[in-house]
Amino acid sequence: MNFKNVFLGIFASALLLASCTNDDTTENKMPLGAYDKGVIVLNEGNFGTPNGSVSFISNDYAVINNIFGIENSNKPLGDVVQSLSFSEDKAFIVVNNSNTVEVVNRYTFKSIATITDQIKNPRYSVVLNGKLYVTNAKTKSVNVYDAKTYNFLEVIAVNKVVEKIITANGKLYITNGAYGSGTSVTVINPQINNAMSSITVENGVNAIEEKSGSVYVLSGNAEKSKLYKINTTNDTATAIESTVLKNAKNMDIDGEKIYYTVGNNAYVMALNATSFSEAPLFSIPDGGYFTFYAFNVIDGKIYSANVNGFTAAGTVKIFSSTGAELKSVTVGMGPNGFYSNN
Amino acid sequence: MATKKFRLLSIILLSQFLLAQNKTAIPLNEVVVSDTQLKNFSSSQSVLKLNDSIISKNQSSLTSLLNYNSVIYFKENGLGMVSSPSFRGTTAQQTSVVWNGININSQLLGQTDFNTVSTRGYNSIDVKAGGGSVVYGSGAIGGTIHLNNDLKFSNTFKNNLEVYYGDFNTLSTIYAVTAATNKWSTNASFTRNSSDNDYKFIGKQGKNSNGEFYNTNFSTAIGYKLDAKNTIKLYSESYDGERHFSITSPNATKTKYQDFNTRNLLAWTSIFGKSVSNMKLAYITEHYKYFDDIEEEDFTSGEVKSFIAKYDFVYAFSSKINLNTLFDYNKSNAFGSGVGNNSRQVGGISVLMKQYITEKWNYELSARKEISDVYKSPLLFSAGTTIDFSSLYQFKFNISRNFRVPTFNDLYWETGGNLDLKPENSYQLELGNNFRYKDFNVSATFYASKITDMIRWLPTNTGNWSPFNTDNVSIYGFETLGSWKKNFNSHNFGINATYSYTVSLDDKNNNQLFYVPYHKATAAGSYSYKRFNSYYQFMFVGAVFTTSDNDPKNILSDYTISNLGMDYNFSKKNVFKIGFKVANLWNEIYESLPSRLMPGRNLTLYLTLNY
């Protein structure tokens, strides 16, 4: 409450959309740890107070909060727990305001390492060919670490806003946008000396997903929403757009369907749709900018989070793929993203 | 830096220029207070006076002084960091700090950061509970804190030097000079506080990191009697401070914040028969710079310059009826990161009346109307009465309407400022009871208030945050203040204590506002024998909720902190005092905000010279 106005700008920078990370489903017979077979929820916490946390929702909706604290002698995770990426049995948790990447075992959540070298205002991460790539907002660069030793390797200067990062076809795709603006996607090819190129998109780039070798990118602004499909062989894009749906965001691909939100409505369309679906699948109460603060679709279930103004623990509502409410549970402070751990 | 020096120099030169205008001597021996309404029109409310001996027993920040001596609850982001009060269950913006009668709450933030006010330059600090908007304007809802430089017109020449040095390399120095005749009086002080503030945490690993701060305060008050009927006073103060903001995770980016504030007030008091006129001109500036990474040169900043003119006219119809009319005009210009370049003007008129029906029964009535070019303002009022039923028991009653106007940030923040905001509105009622028996003084005050249209920043669909008049709060509570004094055979005992019970409910869900404790208590005992002096301070703060849903899992536990100090005066004639103070004597682990641990037991040594 105090000093809100001075810090408003900074605080606002902590408010970004949840990432959509769908790992390929692996068929494990035996659980590999207490947090196997379920959904990991990141709770970003209050800016400046290290109360970020991780919750686990099992596939039958049993909730365990504060799993990082429970498994690591109540070690604080930090604040503005921004994003998570998986690689093999590890999870890399990017903690924005604490300038750390926590490495944990994805099934037991035991801490393995804390990466701090050269990290300032980190946003998202991804692992490709044994290297961990972290978008570092302060330096407008992608920092590269060894994904086994966690040693710092190099900095790839982008000199543009760097936000979400995914891999496709052996390359890195990075959205150059935050807070509803940004008009490009940077492509980096680590196989040919980090050669860099850029794909121009509509203003308001906010989501990026890989599916079957293609990259899907969503942009939304006050005039229109536009979805791009990037051919990762030649990095050219085709697009569909809607001027009825404005400021679309939270694009997530599950199976052969693309989900997204506009205001307090959620939508779905086929992966190969030639136009946006403009009929809502379901709606939730309007909570201003905090509406659908997190929105992900995992194995046919839609997970959405209400951060309750960041003044109380967040609430997660789970919907069926047809929009029927299945369950409502309480998680930690400021839930901002869901990640499948199946 | 050069400009700061220049400004300091101008203040000093200006003071000398005014002194040079000295004219005829008028023999009058009296103390001239800077804030006449506090003295004359506050009898139906509760006022706690903290004199210079209490001020010197506390750390130099206003937070520390009020935390241990009043019912006000403070949230501190660690020792010396941003500090926000909650007075009678209200928000930080609903307590006003009043410097020599002028409201100095930040025009950008609406509140005062109580760790940016250095207490040691003031003669006294008064804590007035309850509404005061009729006289002090915006933000005087929970209560007002009055910083006073009082001037004494009698032959005096005194030098005072105090040096405090303690753990964490904390150094506080004050040098003050008071020089007065029956015609002129001057009082100047220079205070410097600094600390590495790198205390080790107790009960967990690590230490307070990036918490260092320093501040320098220069203050002068000059009074000059032109003749028997006219007095001119000049008050001038500058505060220059830098704080690093302590970090809560070890690798977080380090930040720092600089404040530079100046206050100048020129007052001319004239007495004509049954009337007193008081013309005041004030120029107040506030300036901050925020560095979001101390390794970089970049910063954001904001500045507000306010010009205030006040005309205050008191007419005594008889010895029993006083009428006071106040006209004031305030023009503020703000510019800086996020708020652009904006100005606003406010004109106001207040009428105050006090009548003694009998010697033991008086009543006070007052009203104020403001006109602003930006927002609409309600008619404010205050009505109260005081009845002395006997020498043992006095009854007080007061009802008032108060407000807080939107700040420059609320109105003009470039992404989200809302020009349609109304002022926050408050009605409150209080019943006071004072008991006096021999050496005991106890007051018990019950109050209730209703605050509507509270301004809160909420996220909007565009991704920006905007302030709205959204919250309504109902508050009731009880406060008691007590004191006891006893002297015999050079033994002096004294006890001061406060206790408050506060219920502050959000009308949306009837939950207690988070960071408002139900209970707070303070006590201070002193014992002196001849030139030996000792004191013990105690503070209890009840548990607070840290989330709006009052989830019992999210609370900060209560804490009890004690301080002990002793000193001895080696000089028979003057003051040559050496002493020590142990803060947090019992090494209690405590914090007033999550992850903001306060220091454990720590020691301060001090020296006071007064010649």
Short mmCIF file of C-alpha atoms in Angstrom, two decimals, chain B residues 218-598:
data_model
loop_
_atom_site.label_atom_id
_atom_site.label_comp_id
_atom_site.label_asym_id
_atom_site.label_seq_id
_atom_site.Cartn_x
_atom_site.Cartn_y
_atom_site.Cartn_z
CA PHE B 218 19.26 22.24 9.09
CA SER B 219 16.69 24.26 10.92
CA THR B 220 16.34 27.84 12.07
CA ALA B 221 13.60 29.77 13.79
CA ILE B 222 13.93 33.47 14.27
CA GLY B 223 11.49 35.77 16.00
CA TYR B 224 11.70 39.48 16.18
CA LYS B 225 9.43 41.90 18.00
CA LEU B 226 9.01 45.03 15.93
CA ASP B 227 7.12 46.67 18.76
CA ALA B 228 4.69 45.74 21.49
CA LYS B 229 2.10 44.74 18.92
CA ASN B 230 4.02 43.24 16.05
CA THR B 231 6.18 40.17 15.88
CA ILE B 232 7.84 38.68 12.84
CA LYS B 233 8.92 35.06 12.79
CA LEU B 234 10.83 33.14 10.23
CA TYR B 235 11.10 29.37 10.23
CA SER B 236 13.33 27.63 7.82
CA GLU B 237 14.31 24.03 7.43
CA SER B 238 16.01 21.81 4.91
CA TYR B 239 16.29 18.05 4.91
CA ASP B 240 18.66 16.18 2.67
CA GLY B 241 18.80 12.43 2.93
CA GLU B 242 19.75 9.31 1.07
CA ARG B 243 18.67 5.80 1.89
CA HIS B 244 19.55 2.58 0.24
CA PHE B 245 16.53 0.32 0.36
CA SER B 246 17.37 -2.96 2.05
CA ILE B 247 16.86 -6.04 -0.06
CA THR B 248 14.87 -9.11 0.88
CA SER B 249 16.58 -11.69 -1.34
CA PRO B 250 20.36 -11.85 -1.49
CA ASN B 251 20.76 -11.33 -5.23
CA ALA B 252 18.04 -8.70 -5.70
CA THR B 253 18.92 -5.48 -7.50
CA LYS B 254 19.96 -2.79 -5.04
CA THR B 255 18.09 0.48 -5.09
CA LYS B 256 18.34 3.83 -3.35
CA TYR B 257 16.18 6.84 -2.72
CA GLN B 258 17.05 10.47 -2.09
CA ASP B 259 14.90 13.11 -0.47
CA PHE B 260 15.49 16.81 -0.49
CA ASN B 261 12.86 18.90 1.25
CA THR B 262 12.81 22.55 2.21
CA ARG B 263 10.31 24.47 4.30
CA ASN B 264 10.22 28.19 4.79
CA LEU B 265 7.62 30.11 6.71
CA LEU B 266 7.37 33.80 7.39
CA ALA B 267 4.77 34.88 9.92
CA TRP B 268 3.77 38.33 11.04
CA THR B 269 1.61 38.60 14.13
CA SER B 270 -0.11 41.83 15.09
CA ILE B 271 -2.19 42.53 18.16
CA PHE B 272 -4.80 45.29 17.97
CA GLY B 273 -6.89 45.60 21.07
CA LYS B 274 -9.14 42.56 21.14
CA SER B 275 -7.90 41.08 17.93
CA VAL B 276 -4.84 39.23 16.78
CA SER B 277 -3.94 38.95 13.14
CA ASN B 278 -1.49 36.44 11.83
CA MET B 279 -0.19 36.62 8.27
CA LYS B 280 1.74 33.59 7.09
CA LEU B 281 3.60 32.99 3.88
CA ALA B 282 5.16 29.62 3.31
CA TYR B 283 7.17 28.02 0.56
CA ILE B 284 7.49 24.26 0.79
CA THR B 285 9.39 22.06 -1.62
CA GLU B 286 9.74 18.31 -1.86
CA HIS B 287 12.03 16.50 -4.22
CA TYR B 288 12.83 12.83 -4.58
CA LYS B 289 15.10 10.76 -6.77
CA TYR B 290 14.73 7.03 -7.04
CA PHE B 291 17.54 4.90 -8.43
CA ASP B 292 16.17 1.50 -9.39
CA ASP B 293 19.71 0.15 -9.71
CA ILE B 294 22.48 1.74 -7.67
CA GLU B 295 25.02 0.63 -10.22
CA GLU B 296 23.40 2.80 -12.87
CA GLU B 297 23.12 6.56 -13.23
CA ASP B 298 19.46 6.47 -14.24
CA PHE B 299 16.81 7.64 -11.84
CA THR B 300 13.22 8.73 -11.72
CA SER B 301 12.34 11.87 -9.86
CA GLY B 302 9.57 14.17 -8.82
CA GLU B 303 9.33 17.62 -7.37
CA VAL B 304 6.56 19.73 -5.91
CA LYS B 305 6.83 23.39 -5.01
CA SER B 306 4.03 24.83 -2.95
CA PHE B 307 3.32 28.40 -2.11
CA ILE B 308 0.96 28.90 0.80
CA ALA B 309 -0.56 32.12 2.10
CA LYS B 310 -2.62 32.10 5.26
CA TYR B 311 -4.38 34.91 6.98
CA ASP B 312 -5.58 34.18 10.44
CA PHE B 313 -7.67 36.65 12.40
CA VAL B 314 -8.76 36.13 16.00
CA TYR B 315 -11.28 38.40 17.62
CA ALA B 316 -12.14 38.18 21.28
CA PHE B 317 -15.72 39.36 21.72
CA SER B 318 -15.17 39.06 25.41
CA SER B 319 -12.91 37.11 27.66
CA LYS B 320 -15.34 34.25 27.06
CA ILE B 321 -15.86 34.22 23.31
CA ASN B 322 -13.19 33.93 20.68
CA LEU B 323 -13.76 33.96 16.97
CA ASN B 324 -11.03 32.90 14.59
CA THR B 325 -11.24 33.25 10.83
CA LEU B 326 -8.69 31.69 8.51
CA PHE B 327 -8.27 32.42 4.84
CA ASP B 328 -5.75 30.43 2.93
CA TYR B 329 -4.48 29.92 -0.55
CA ASN B 330 -2.21 27.17 -1.77
CA LYS B 331 -0.66 26.83 -5.17
CA SER B 332 1.37 23.72 -5.92
CA ASN B 333 3.39 22.94 -8.99
CA ALA B 334 4.47 19.37 -9.54
CA PHE B 335 6.71 17.96 -12.16
CA GLY B 336 8.56 14.73 -12.58
CA SER B 337 8.60 11.20 -13.87
CA GLY B 338 5.11 9.90 -14.37
CA VAL B 339 3.21 13.04 -13.37
CA GLY B 340 4.27 15.45 -16.10
CA ASN B 341 4.00 19.11 -15.24
CA ASN B 342 0.86 20.12 -13.41
CA SER B 343 -0.32 22.64 -10.92
CA ARG B 344 -3.31 23.07 -8.71
CA GLN B 345 -4.75 25.84 -6.63
CA VAL B 346 -6.80 25.60 -3.51
CA GLY B 347 -8.48 28.41 -1.65
CA GLY B 348 -10.12 27.91 1.70
CA ILE B 349 -11.93 29.65 4.46
CA SER B 350 -12.32 28.35 8.00
CA VAL B 351 -14.26 29.86 10.85
CA LEU B 352 -13.58 28.73 14.38
CA MET B 353 -15.38 29.79 17.51
CA LYS B 354 -14.91 28.99 21.13
CA GLN B 355 -17.09 30.03 24.00
CA TYR B 356 -16.73 29.55 27.71
CA ILE B 357 -20.29 29.14 28.97
CA THR B 358 -18.93 28.94 32.45
CA GLU B 359 -15.40 28.74 33.68
CA LYS B 360 -15.69 24.97 33.57
CA TRP B 361 -17.66 24.43 30.41
CA ASN B 362 -16.67 25.49 26.93
CA TYR B 363 -17.63 24.52 23.45
CA GLU B 364 -15.89 24.85 20.09
CA LEU B 365 -17.47 25.07 16.66
CA SER B 366 -15.66 25.29 13.38
CA ALA B 367 -16.24 24.85 9.68
CA ARG B 368 -14.21 24.98 6.52
CA LYS B 369 -14.93 25.20 2.84
CA GLU B 370 -12.30 24.75 0.17
CA ILE B 371 -12.48 25.62 -3.47
CA SER B 372 -10.10 23.94 -5.83
CA ASP B 373 -9.62 24.06 -9.57
CA VAL B 374 -9.27 20.27 -9.64
CA TYR B 375 -11.65 18.53 -7.25
CA LYS B 376 -14.87 19.29 -5.40
CA SER B 377 -14.58 19.66 -1.71
CA PRO B 378 -17.18 19.00 0.98
CA LEU B 379 -18.07 21.37 3.80
CA LEU B 380 -15.91 20.28 6.72
CA PHE B 381 -16.80 20.90 10.31
CA SER B 382 -15.83 20.14 13.85
CA ALA B 383 -17.87 20.63 17.00
CA GLY B 384 -16.79 19.85 20.49
CA THR B 385 -17.26 20.59 24.12
CA THR B 386 -15.24 20.26 27.30
CA ILE B 387 -16.78 20.11 30.77
CA ASP B 388 -14.84 20.06 34.00
CA PHE B 389 -17.21 18.26 36.32
CA SER B 390 -14.76 18.48 39.16
CA SER B 391 -11.07 18.83 39.71
CA LEU B 392 -10.96 15.06 39.30
CA TYR B 393 -12.94 14.55 36.16
CA GLN B 394 -13.21 16.27 32.80
CA PHE B 395 -15.47 15.21 29.96
CA LYS B 396 -14.85 15.89 26.26
CA PHE B 397 -16.96 15.36 23.20
CA ASN B 398 -16.08 16.02 19.59
CA ILE B 399 -17.64 15.31 16.23
CA SER B 400 -16.05 16.23 12.93
CA ARG B 401 -16.03 15.75 9.21
CA ASN B 402 -12.64 15.44 7.57
CA PHE B 403 -11.18 14.60 4.20
CA ARG B 404 -8.19 13.69 2.14
CA VAL B 405 -7.78 15.07 -1.34
CA PRO B 406 -6.35 13.08 -4.24
CA THR B 407 -2.59 13.44 -4.67
CA PHE B 408 -0.80 14.59 -7.79
CA ASN B 409 -0.04 10.96 -8.55
CA ASP B 410 -3.71 10.02 -8.12
CA LEU B 411 -4.79 12.75 -10.52
CA TYR B 412 -2.05 13.01 -13.08
CA TRP B 413 -0.13 9.72 -13.22
CA GLU B 414 0.45 9.54 -16.96
CA THR B 415 -0.80 5.98 -17.28
CA GLY B 416 -3.92 5.83 -15.18
CA GLY B 417 -4.31 9.13 -13.30
CA ASN B 418 -7.97 9.82 -12.65
CA LEU B 419 -9.25 13.40 -12.76
CA ASP B 420 -12.73 12.34 -11.65
CA LEU B 421 -11.65 11.36 -8.14
CA LYS B 422 -13.51 12.73 -5.17
CA PRO B 423 -11.74 13.41 -1.88
CA GLU B 424 -11.89 10.67 0.73
CA ASN B 425 -14.51 11.52 3.30
CA SER B 426 -14.61 10.83 7.03
CA TYR B 427 -17.07 11.41 9.84
CA GLN B 428 -15.95 10.79 13.35
CA LEU B 429 -17.13 11.01 16.86
CA GLU B 430 -15.21 10.82 20.09
CA LEU B 431 -15.91 10.83 23.80
CA GLY B 432 -13.03 11.70 26.06
CA ASN B 433 -12.69 11.33 29.81
CA ASN B 434 -9.82 12.81 31.78
CA PHE B 435 -9.19 11.78 35.34
CA ARG B 436 -6.77 13.59 37.56
CA TYR B 437 -5.93 12.46 41.04
CA LYS B 438 -2.89 13.77 42.83
CA ASP B 439 0.05 12.73 40.64
CA PHE B 440 -2.03 10.60 38.28
CA ASN B 441 -3.43 11.69 34.96
CA VAL B 442 -5.44 9.24 32.93
CA SER B 443 -7.46 9.85 29.81
CA ALA B 444 -9.80 7.37 28.19
CA THR B 445 -11.18 8.11 24.75
CA PHE B 446 -13.76 6.15 22.79
CA TYR B 447 -14.12 6.93 19.13
CA ALA B 448 -15.88 5.75 16.02
CA SER B 449 -15.42 6.82 12.44
CA LYS B 450 -16.72 6.07 9.03
CA ILE B 451 -14.49 6.64 6.04
CA THR B 452 -15.99 6.53 2.57
CA ASP B 453 -14.69 6.96 -0.98
CA MET B 454 -11.25 5.73 0.02
CA ILE B 455 -8.89 5.97 -2.93
CA ARG B 456 -7.24 2.76 -4.00
CA TRP B 457 -5.23 1.92 -7.10
CA LEU B 458 -6.71 -0.94 -9.08
CA PRO B 459 -5.70 -2.56 -12.32
CA THR B 460 -7.86 -1.71 -15.30
CA ASN B 461 -8.58 -3.59 -18.51
CA THR B 462 -6.02 -1.57 -20.42
CA GLY B 463 -3.21 -3.00 -18.32
CA ASN B 464 -2.71 0.25 -16.41
CA TRP B 465 -3.47 0.94 -12.81
CA SER B 466 -5.87 3.70 -11.89
CA PRO B 467 -7.07 5.12 -8.60
CA PHE B 468 -10.77 4.86 -7.77
CA ASN B 469 -12.99 5.93 -4.88
CA THR B 470 -13.80 2.38 -3.91
CA ASP B 471 -13.36 1.40 -0.30
CA ASN B 472 -15.47 2.15 2.73
CA VAL B 473 -14.18 1.50 6.20
CA SER B 474 -15.84 1.50 9.61
CA ILE B 475 -13.59 2.06 12.59
CA TYR B 476 -14.10 2.12 16.32
CA GLY B 477 -11.73 1.92 19.19
CA PHE B 478 -10.52 2.97 22.54
CA GLU B 479 -7.38 4.77 23.63
CA THR B 480 -6.02 5.47 27.02
CA LEU B 481 -3.09 7.65 27.98
CA GLY B 482 -1.76 7.75 31.50
CA SER B 483 0.97 9.48 33.41
CA TRP B 484 2.24 9.56 36.94
CA LYS B 485 4.93 11.68 38.53
CA LYS B 486 6.39 11.69 42.00
CA ASN B 487 9.24 13.64 43.53
CA PHE B 488 10.70 13.28 46.99
CA ASN B 489 14.15 13.94 48.42
CA SER B 490 15.81 14.39 45.00
CA HIS B 491 14.23 11.13 43.82
CA ASN B 492 12.05 11.62 40.76
CA PHE B 493 9.78 8.97 39.36
CA GLY B 494 7.72 9.20 36.23
CA ILE B 495 5.61 6.85 34.16
CA ASN B 496 3.86 7.46 30.86
CA ALA B 497 1.77 4.81 29.21
CA THR B 498 -0.58 4.37 26.27
CA TYR B 499 -2.87 1.61 25.16
CA SER B 500 -5.11 1.37 22.14
CA TYR B 501 -7.71 -1.08 20.94
CA THR B 502 -8.56 -0.62 17.27
CA VAL B 503 -11.16 -2.29 15.10
CA SER B 504 -10.98 -1.15 11.49
CA LEU B 505 -13.30 -3.03 9.19
CA ASP B 506 -13.51 -3.14 5.43
CA ASP B 507 -17.22 -2.71 4.69
CA LYS B 508 -16.98 -5.15 1.75
CA ASN B 509 -16.36 -8.19 3.93
CA ASN B 510 -16.22 -6.94 7.52
CA ASN B 511 -12.61 -8.06 7.75
CA GLN B 512 -10.07 -6.17 9.87
CA LEU B 513 -7.87 -4.05 7.61
CA PHE B 514 -4.56 -5.80 7.17
CA TYR B 515 -1.64 -4.23 9.02
CA VAL B 516 -3.88 -2.75 11.69
CA PRO B 517 -3.22 -4.41 15.07
CA TYR B 518 -6.10 -4.75 17.49
CA HIS B 519 -3.81 -3.95 20.40
CA LYS B 520 -0.87 -1.67 20.95
CA ALA B 521 0.61 -0.53 24.25
CA THR B 522 3.59 1.57 25.23
CA ALA B 523 5.06 2.47 28.58
CA ALA B 524 8.02 4.51 29.66
CA GLY B 525 9.29 4.76 33.18
CA SER B 526 11.99 7.09 34.39
CA TYR B 527 13.84 7.45 37.62
CA SER B 528 16.35 10.09 38.46
CA TYR B 529 18.31 10.85 41.56
CA LYS B 530 20.23 14.09 41.63
CA ARG B 531 22.36 13.98 38.49
CA PHE B 532 21.74 10.34 37.70
CA ASN B 533 18.95 9.52 35.31
CA SER B 534 17.58 6.24 33.99
CA TYR B 535 14.65 5.19 31.83
CA TYR B 536 12.97 2.10 30.52
CA GLN B 537 10.74 1.99 27.45
CA PHE B 538 8.36 -0.73 26.53
CA MET B 539 6.23 -1.36 23.46
CA PHE B 540 3.76 -4.12 22.74
CA VAL B 541 2.31 -4.50 19.27
CA GLY B 542 -0.38 -7.10 18.75
CA ALA B 543 -0.51 -9.51 15.85
CA VAL B 544 -1.56 -8.15 12.45
CA PHE B 545 -3.09 -9.81 9.45
CA THR B 546 -1.00 -9.49 6.31
CA THR B 547 -3.72 -10.44 3.85
CA SER B 548 -7.14 -8.93 3.23
CA ASP B 549 -8.93 -12.24 3.80
CA ASN B 550 -7.72 -12.31 7.45
CA ASP B 551 -6.31 -15.76 6.88
CA PRO B 552 -4.84 -16.76 10.27
CA LYS B 553 -1.97 -18.42 8.39
CA ASN B 554 -0.85 -15.01 7.17
CA ILE B 555 -0.17 -13.02 10.29
CA LEU B 556 2.80 -11.29 11.82
CA SER B 557 3.03 -12.27 15.46
CA ASP B 558 2.86 -9.79 18.27
CA TYR B 559 6.08 -8.41 19.72
CA THR B 560 7.24 -6.78 22.91
CA ILE B 561 10.30 -4.55 22.72
CA SER B 562 12.09 -2.92 25.63
CA ASN B 563 14.82 -0.30 25.74
CA LEU B 564 16.90 0.73 28.72
CA GLY B 565 18.99 3.87 29.13
CA MET B 566 21.05 5.54 31.84
CA ASP B 567 23.09 8.69 32.02
CA TYR B 568 24.95 10.82 34.50
CA ASN B 569 25.49 14.54 34.44
CA PHE B 570 29.07 15.34 35.46
CA SER B 571 28.54 19.08 35.53
CA LYS B 572 26.97 20.78 38.52
CA LYS B 573 26.10 23.99 36.76
CA ASN B 574 25.41 23.01 33.18
CA VAL B 575 24.94 19.78 31.36
CA PHE B 576 27.78 17.40 30.67
CA LYS B 577 26.02 14.13 30.40
CA ILE B 578 27.33 10.74 29.40
CA GLY B 579 24.98 7.85 28.96
CA PHE B 580 24.05 4.70 27.15
CA LYS B 581 20.96 3.10 25.80
CA VAL B 582 20.33 -0.55 25.06
CA ALA B 583 17.63 -0.98 22.44
CA ASN B 584 15.68 -4.22 22.15
CA LEU B 585 17.05 -5.29 25.53
CA TRP B 586 15.57 -8.79 25.45
CA ASN B 587 16.73 -9.45 21.89
CA GLU B 588 13.22 -10.05 20.59
CA ILE B 589 12.85 -11.25 16.99
CA TYR B 590 10.34 -8.95 15.35
CA GLU B 591 9.20 -7.41 12.11
CA SER B 592 6.38 -5.06 11.18
CA LEU B 593 6.28 -6.23 7.56
CA PRO B 594 6.95 -9.76 6.30
CA SER B 595 10.64 -10.49 5.65
CA ARG B 596 11.68 -7.18 7.14
CA LEU B 597 13.42 -8.24 10.34
CA MET B 598 14.31 -5.50 12.77
#
